[in-house]
Coordinates of C-alpha atoms in Angstrom, one line a residue:
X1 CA 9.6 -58.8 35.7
X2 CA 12.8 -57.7 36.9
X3 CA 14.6 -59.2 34.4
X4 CA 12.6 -58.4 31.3
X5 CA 13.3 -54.4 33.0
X6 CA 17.2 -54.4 33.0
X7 CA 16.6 -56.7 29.3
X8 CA 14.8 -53.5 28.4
X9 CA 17.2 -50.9 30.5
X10 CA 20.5 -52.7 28.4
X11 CA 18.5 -52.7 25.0
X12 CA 18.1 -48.7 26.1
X13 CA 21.8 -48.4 26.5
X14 CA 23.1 -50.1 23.9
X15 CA 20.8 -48.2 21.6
X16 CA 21.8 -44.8 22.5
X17 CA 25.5 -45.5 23.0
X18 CA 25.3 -46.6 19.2
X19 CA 23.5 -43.3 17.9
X20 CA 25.6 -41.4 15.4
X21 CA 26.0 -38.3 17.1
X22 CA 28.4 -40.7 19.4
X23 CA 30.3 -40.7 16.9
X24 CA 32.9 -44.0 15.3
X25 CA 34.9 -46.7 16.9
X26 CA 38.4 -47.4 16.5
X27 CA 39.9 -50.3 14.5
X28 CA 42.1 -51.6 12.3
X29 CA 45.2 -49.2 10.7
X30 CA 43.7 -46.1 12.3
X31 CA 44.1 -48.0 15.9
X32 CA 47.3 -49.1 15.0
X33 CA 48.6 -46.0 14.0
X34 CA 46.8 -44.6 17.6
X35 CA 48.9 -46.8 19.5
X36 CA 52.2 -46.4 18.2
X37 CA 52.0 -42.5 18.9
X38 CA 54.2 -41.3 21.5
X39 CA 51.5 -39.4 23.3
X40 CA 48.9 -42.4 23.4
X41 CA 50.0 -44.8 26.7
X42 CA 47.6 -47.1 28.4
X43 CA 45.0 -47.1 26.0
X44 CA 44.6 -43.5 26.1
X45 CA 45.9 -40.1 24.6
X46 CA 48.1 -38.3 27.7
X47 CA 49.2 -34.4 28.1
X48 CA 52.5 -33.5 28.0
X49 CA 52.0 -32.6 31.9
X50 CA 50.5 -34.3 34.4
X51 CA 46.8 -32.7 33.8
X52 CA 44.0 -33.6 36.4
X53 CA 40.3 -32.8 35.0
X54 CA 40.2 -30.5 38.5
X55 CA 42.6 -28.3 40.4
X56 CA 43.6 -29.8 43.8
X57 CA 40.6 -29.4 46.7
X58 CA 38.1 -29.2 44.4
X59 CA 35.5 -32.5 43.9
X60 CA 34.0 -34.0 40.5
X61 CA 30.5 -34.3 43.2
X62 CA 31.1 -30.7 44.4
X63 CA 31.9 -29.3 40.7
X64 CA 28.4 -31.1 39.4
X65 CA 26.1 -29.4 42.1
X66 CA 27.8 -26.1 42.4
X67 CA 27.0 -26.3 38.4
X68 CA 23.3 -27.6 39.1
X69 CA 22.7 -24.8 41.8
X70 CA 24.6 -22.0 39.8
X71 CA 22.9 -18.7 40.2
X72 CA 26.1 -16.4 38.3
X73 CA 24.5 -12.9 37.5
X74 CA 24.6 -12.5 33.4
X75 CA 25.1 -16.0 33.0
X76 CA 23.1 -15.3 29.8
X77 CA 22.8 -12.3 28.0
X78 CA 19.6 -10.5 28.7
X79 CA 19.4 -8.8 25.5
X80 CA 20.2 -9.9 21.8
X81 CA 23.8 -10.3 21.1
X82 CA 24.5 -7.7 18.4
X83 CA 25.7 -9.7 15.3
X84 CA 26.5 -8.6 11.5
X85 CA 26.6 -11.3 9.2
X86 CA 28.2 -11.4 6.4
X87 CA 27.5 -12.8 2.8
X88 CA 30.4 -15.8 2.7
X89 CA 29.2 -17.0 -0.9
X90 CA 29.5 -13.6 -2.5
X91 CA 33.3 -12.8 -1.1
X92 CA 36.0 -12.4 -3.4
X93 CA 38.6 -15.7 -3.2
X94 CA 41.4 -13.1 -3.2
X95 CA 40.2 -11.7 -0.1
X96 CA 42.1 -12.8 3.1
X97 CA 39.5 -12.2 6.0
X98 CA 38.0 -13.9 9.0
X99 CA 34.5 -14.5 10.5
X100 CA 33.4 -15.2 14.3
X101 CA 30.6 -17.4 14.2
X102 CA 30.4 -17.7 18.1
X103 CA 32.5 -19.4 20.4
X104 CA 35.4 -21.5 18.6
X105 CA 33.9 -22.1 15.6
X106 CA 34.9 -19.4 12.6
X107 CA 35.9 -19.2 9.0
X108 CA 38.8 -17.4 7.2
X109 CA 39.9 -17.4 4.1
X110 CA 43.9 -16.9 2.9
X111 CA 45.5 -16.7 0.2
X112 CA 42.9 -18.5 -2.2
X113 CA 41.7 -21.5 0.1
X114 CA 38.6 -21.6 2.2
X115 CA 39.2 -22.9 6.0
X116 CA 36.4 -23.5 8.9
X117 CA 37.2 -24.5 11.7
X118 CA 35.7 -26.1 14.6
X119 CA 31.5 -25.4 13.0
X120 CA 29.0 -25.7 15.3
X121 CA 25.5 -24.3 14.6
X122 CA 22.9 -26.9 15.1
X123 CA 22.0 -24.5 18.1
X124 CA 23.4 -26.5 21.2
X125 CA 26.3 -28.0 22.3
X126 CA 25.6 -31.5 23.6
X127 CA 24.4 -34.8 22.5
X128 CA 20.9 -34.8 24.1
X129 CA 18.7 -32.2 22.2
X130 CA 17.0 -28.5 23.0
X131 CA 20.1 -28.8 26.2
X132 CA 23.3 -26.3 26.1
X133 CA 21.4 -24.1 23.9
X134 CA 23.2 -21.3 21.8
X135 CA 22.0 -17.4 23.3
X136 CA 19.2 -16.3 21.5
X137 CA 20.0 -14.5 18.2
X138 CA 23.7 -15.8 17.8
X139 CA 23.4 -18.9 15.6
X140 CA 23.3 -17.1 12.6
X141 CA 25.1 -19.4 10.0
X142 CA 23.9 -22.6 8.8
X143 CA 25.9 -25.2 6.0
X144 CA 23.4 -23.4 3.0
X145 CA 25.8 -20.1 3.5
X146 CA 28.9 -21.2 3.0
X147 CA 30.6 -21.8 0.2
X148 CA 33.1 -25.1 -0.9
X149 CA 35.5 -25.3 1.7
X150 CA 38.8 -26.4 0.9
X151 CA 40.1 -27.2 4.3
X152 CA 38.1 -28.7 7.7
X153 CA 40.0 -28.1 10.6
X154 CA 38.8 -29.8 13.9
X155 CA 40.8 -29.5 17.7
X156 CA 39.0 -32.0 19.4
X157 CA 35.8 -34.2 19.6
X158 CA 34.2 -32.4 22.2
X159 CA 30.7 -31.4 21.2
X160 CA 31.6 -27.6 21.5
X161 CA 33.6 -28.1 18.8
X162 CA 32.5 -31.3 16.8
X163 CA 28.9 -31.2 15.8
X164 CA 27.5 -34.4 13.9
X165 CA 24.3 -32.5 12.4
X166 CA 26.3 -29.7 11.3
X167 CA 29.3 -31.5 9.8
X168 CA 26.8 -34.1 8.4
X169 CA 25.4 -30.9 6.4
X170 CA 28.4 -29.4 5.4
X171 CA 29.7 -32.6 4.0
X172 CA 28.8 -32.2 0.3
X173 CA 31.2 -28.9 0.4
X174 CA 34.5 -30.0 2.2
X175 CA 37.2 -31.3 0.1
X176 CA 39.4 -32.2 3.3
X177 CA 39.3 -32.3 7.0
X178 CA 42.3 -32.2 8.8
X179 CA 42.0 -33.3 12.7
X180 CA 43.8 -35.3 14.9
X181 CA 44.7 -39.1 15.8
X182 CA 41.4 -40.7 16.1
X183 CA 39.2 -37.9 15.2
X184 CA 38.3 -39.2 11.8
X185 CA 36.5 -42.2 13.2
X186 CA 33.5 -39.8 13.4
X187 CA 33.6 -38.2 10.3
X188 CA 33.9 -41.6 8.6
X189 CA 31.0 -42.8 10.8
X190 CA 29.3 -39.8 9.3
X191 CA 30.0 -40.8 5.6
X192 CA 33.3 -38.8 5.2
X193 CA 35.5 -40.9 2.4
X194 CA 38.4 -41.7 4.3
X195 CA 40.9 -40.3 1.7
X196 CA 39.4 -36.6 1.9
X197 CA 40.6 -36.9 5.8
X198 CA 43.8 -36.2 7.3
X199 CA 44.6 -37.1 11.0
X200 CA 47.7 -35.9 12.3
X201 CA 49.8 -36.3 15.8
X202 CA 51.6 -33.7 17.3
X203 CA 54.4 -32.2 15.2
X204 CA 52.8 -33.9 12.3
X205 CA 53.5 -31.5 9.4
X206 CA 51.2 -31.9 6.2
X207 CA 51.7 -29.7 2.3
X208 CA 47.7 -29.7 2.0
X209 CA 48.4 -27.7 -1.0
X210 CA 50.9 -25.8 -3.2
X211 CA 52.2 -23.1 -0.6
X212 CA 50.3 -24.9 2.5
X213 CA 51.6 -26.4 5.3
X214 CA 50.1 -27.6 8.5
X215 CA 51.5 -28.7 11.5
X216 CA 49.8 -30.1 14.7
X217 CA 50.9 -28.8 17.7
X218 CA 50.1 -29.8 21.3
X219 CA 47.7 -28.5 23.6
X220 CA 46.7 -29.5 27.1
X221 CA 43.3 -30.5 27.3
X222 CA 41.3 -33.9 26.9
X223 CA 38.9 -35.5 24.3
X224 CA 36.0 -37.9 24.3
X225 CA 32.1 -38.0 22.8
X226 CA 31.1 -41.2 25.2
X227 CA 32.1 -42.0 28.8
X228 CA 35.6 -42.9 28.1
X229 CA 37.8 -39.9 27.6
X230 CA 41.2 -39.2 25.9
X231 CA 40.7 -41.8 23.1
X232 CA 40.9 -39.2 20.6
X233 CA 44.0 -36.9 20.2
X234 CA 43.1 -32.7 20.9
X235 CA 45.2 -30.6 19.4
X236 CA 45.9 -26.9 17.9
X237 CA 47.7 -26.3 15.0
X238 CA 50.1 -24.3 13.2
X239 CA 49.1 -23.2 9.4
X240 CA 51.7 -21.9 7.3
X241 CA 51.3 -19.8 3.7
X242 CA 52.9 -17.9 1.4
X243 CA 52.2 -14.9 3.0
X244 CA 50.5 -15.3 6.9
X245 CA 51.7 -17.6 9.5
X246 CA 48.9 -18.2 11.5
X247 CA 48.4 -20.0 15.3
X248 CA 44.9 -21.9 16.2
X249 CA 44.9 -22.6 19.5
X250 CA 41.4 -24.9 20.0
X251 CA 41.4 -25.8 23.7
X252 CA 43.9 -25.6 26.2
X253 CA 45.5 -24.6 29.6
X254 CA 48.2 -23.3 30.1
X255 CA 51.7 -25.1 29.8
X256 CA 54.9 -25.1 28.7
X257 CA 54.1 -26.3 24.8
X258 CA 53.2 -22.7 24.0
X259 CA 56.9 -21.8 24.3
X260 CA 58.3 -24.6 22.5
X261 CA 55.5 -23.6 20.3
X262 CA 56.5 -20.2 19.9
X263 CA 60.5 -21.1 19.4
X264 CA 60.1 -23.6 17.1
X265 CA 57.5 -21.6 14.8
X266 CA 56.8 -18.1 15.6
X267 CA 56.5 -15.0 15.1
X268 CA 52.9 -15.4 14.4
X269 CA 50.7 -12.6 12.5
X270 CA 47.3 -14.2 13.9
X271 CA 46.6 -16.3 16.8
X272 CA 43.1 -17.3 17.1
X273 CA 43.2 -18.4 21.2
X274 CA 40.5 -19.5 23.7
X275 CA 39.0 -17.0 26.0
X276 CA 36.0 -18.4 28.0
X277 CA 34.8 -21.3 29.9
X278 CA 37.2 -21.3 32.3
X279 CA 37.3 -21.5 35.9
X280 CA 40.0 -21.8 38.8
X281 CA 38.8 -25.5 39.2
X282 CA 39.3 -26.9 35.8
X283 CA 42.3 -24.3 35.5
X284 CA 44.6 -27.0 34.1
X285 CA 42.3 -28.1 31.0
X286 CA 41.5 -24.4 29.9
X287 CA 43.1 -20.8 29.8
X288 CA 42.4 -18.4 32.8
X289 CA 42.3 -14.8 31.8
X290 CA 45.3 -13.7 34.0
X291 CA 47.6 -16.2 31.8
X292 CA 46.6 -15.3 28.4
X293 CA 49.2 -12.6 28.4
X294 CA 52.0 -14.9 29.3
X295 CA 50.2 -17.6 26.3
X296 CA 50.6 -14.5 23.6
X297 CA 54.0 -13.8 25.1
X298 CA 55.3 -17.3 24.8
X299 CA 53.7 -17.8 21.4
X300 CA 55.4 -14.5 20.3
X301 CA 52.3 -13.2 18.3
X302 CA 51.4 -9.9 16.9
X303 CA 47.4 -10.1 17.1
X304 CA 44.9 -12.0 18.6
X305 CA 41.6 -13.6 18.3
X306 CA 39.8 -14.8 20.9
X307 CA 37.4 -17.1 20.8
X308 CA 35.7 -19.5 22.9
X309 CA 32.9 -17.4 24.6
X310 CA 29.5 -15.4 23.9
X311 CA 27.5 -18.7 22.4
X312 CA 27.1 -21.3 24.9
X313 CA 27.2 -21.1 29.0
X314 CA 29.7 -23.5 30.2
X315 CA 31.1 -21.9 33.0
X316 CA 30.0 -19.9 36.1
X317 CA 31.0 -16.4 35.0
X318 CA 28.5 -14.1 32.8
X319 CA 28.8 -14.0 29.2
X320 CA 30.7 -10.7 28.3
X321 CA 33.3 -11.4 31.1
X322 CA 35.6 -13.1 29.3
X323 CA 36.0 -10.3 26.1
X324 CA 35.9 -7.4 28.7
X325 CA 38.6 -8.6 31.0
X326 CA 41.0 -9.8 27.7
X327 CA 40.2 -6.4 26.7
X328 CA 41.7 -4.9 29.8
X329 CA 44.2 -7.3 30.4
X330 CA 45.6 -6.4 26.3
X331 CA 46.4 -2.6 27.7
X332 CA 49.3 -1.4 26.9
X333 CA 50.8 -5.0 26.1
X334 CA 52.9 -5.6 22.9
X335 CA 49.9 -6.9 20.8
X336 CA 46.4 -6.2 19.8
X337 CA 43.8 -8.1 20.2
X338 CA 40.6 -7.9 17.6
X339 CA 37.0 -8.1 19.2
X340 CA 34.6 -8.6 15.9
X341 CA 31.0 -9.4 16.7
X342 CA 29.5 -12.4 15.4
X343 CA 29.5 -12.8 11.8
X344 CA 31.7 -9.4 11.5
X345 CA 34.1 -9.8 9.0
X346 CA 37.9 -8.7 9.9
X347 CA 40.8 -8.5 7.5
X348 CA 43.7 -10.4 8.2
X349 CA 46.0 -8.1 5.7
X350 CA 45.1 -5.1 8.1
X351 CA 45.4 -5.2 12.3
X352 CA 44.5 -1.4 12.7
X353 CA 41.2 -1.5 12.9
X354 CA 39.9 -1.0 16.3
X355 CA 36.4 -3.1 17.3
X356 CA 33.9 -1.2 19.9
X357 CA 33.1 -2.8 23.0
X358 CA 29.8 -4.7 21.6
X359 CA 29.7 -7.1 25.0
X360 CA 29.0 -3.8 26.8
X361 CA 26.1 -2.3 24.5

């Protein structure tokens, strides 16, 4: 009896650790292309920095039931989010704007090409559904609004950031997907053609079109959809066109690539930067609000974007905090940051409009 149990309990495991949502496996010229990067050493993809998951004096045990027991006040929003979206199929091509869809995922277009980056609207964040569900009212886009999109862009694997039912849906409309080393495995898993995708290590440069160039850059984070992490490469990257030069940061704490960052491509027009989900005890894998002024100093940007909050609760601080204290920590600084609700559309030929305080309504 015992052993027809863990017969049973392994035929379990083996069946869910193989559902697509997991995502691909690594093989052949992809894995041998992982392995020869400089960043990838014992098996797995490595910061440029020493990076523990936690800050020092803090536990993985005592992180999981602080997060079980969490009782933060406005955790979730107790009212509707206000959103405005807007009609993506019936915008001129011509038109260089962006849209917030909530969190890091948004679209833009520039200069004639279409870009998403980073979609996620299946309505949670995690591989086990109806769990790390989307606030009510703010998953407002689905793959039947968008138009063709010329360009995927993906950061990481995480499922924040990667979504299999939503990229599954948009697949019919994306002509390329640029990610990084690694990251491809899924999307081929999930009936990408391996030609339409692109995977590139950091400092990787790439002339996606006549006028296009993009480069990925590093950031200091980690990767991984099953129990192993860091066998993917994370990344942000640097797009370049004939008339915007543009920063997207995806995930990341704060280190010393945003300088070299910054020197070896700025000024920037736009950096689109996280700004939520962080917390003084994983203050080495994402950005905590009292250094994203030194981040858009060091990047040597004009306006910002953040992203990264008002969709999912990850960490143990309410909703809005994030956009109110980037909104008092942008006073009187050298840059201005634009706030757009969900699905608002902002131009990116004109910085001088000035977004209410929605979070606070």
């Amino acid at each position: 009896m015992i052993l027809t149990f863990l017969i049973l309990l392994a035929a379990l495991a083996i069946y869910l650790y193989n559902l697509p949502v997991f995502g691909g496996s690594f093989s052949g010229k992809r894995l041998i292309r992982m392995k020869q990067s400089p960043n990838y050493k014992d098996g797995v993809f490595q910061n440029l920095s020493y990076t523990p998951s936690l800050a020092e004096g803090f536990t993985m045990r005592q992180v999981l039931w602080e997060f079980i027991t969490d009782k933060t006040e406005n955790k979730k929003p107790k009212n509707l989010i206000p959103t405005h979206k807007t009609d993506l199929k019936n915008q001129s091509i011509i038109d260089n704007f962006l849209v917030w869809m909530g969190h890091s995922s948004y679209y833009f277009q520039l200069d004639g090409k279409r870009f998403l980056v980073d979609p996620v609207f299946s309505g949670n964040a995690s591989p086990i559904p109806r769990t790390t569900k989307a606030f009510a009212g703010t998953d407002i886009y689905s793959a039947e609004d968008f138009p063709e999109i010329d360009f995927l862009i993906i950061s990481h694997d995480h499922y924040d950031h990667l979504d299999y039912k939503t990229v599954k849906s948009l697949k019919p409309k994306i002509k390329k997907v640029i990610c990084g080393l690694g990251v491809g495995s899924h999307l081929e898993k999930w009936g990408y053609d391996e030609e339409k995708i692109t995977e590139l290590d950091w400092y990787e440069e790439e002339n996606v079109s006549h006028g296009f160039k993009i480069t990925s850059t590093p950031a200091r984070h980690f990767s991984g959809r099953r129990f192993k992490r860091n066998n993917t490469l994370w990344s942000s990257f640097v797009l370049e066109t004939r008339s915007k030069k543009i920063f997207l940061g995806g995930d990341s704490g704060y280190d010393f690539h945003f300088k070299q960052i910054g020197e070896k491509f700025g000024p920037f027009d736009w950096a689109i930067l996280e700004n939520g989900q962080y917390n003084v005890k994983w203050k080495y894998i994402h950005t905590l609000p009292e250094e994203l002024v030194q981040v858009v100093e060091d990047l040597n940007v004009k306006n910002i974007i953040p992203v990264h909050s008002s969709k999912f609760a990850l960490a143990q601080h309410s909703w809005n905090e994030p956009l109110q204290k980037i909104f008092e920590n942008s006073q009187g600084k050298n840059f201005k940051i634009a706030t757009p609700m969900i699905g608002e559309k902002l131009s990116l030929n004109d910085d001088s409009k000035v977004f209410p305080e929605w979070w606070n309504s």
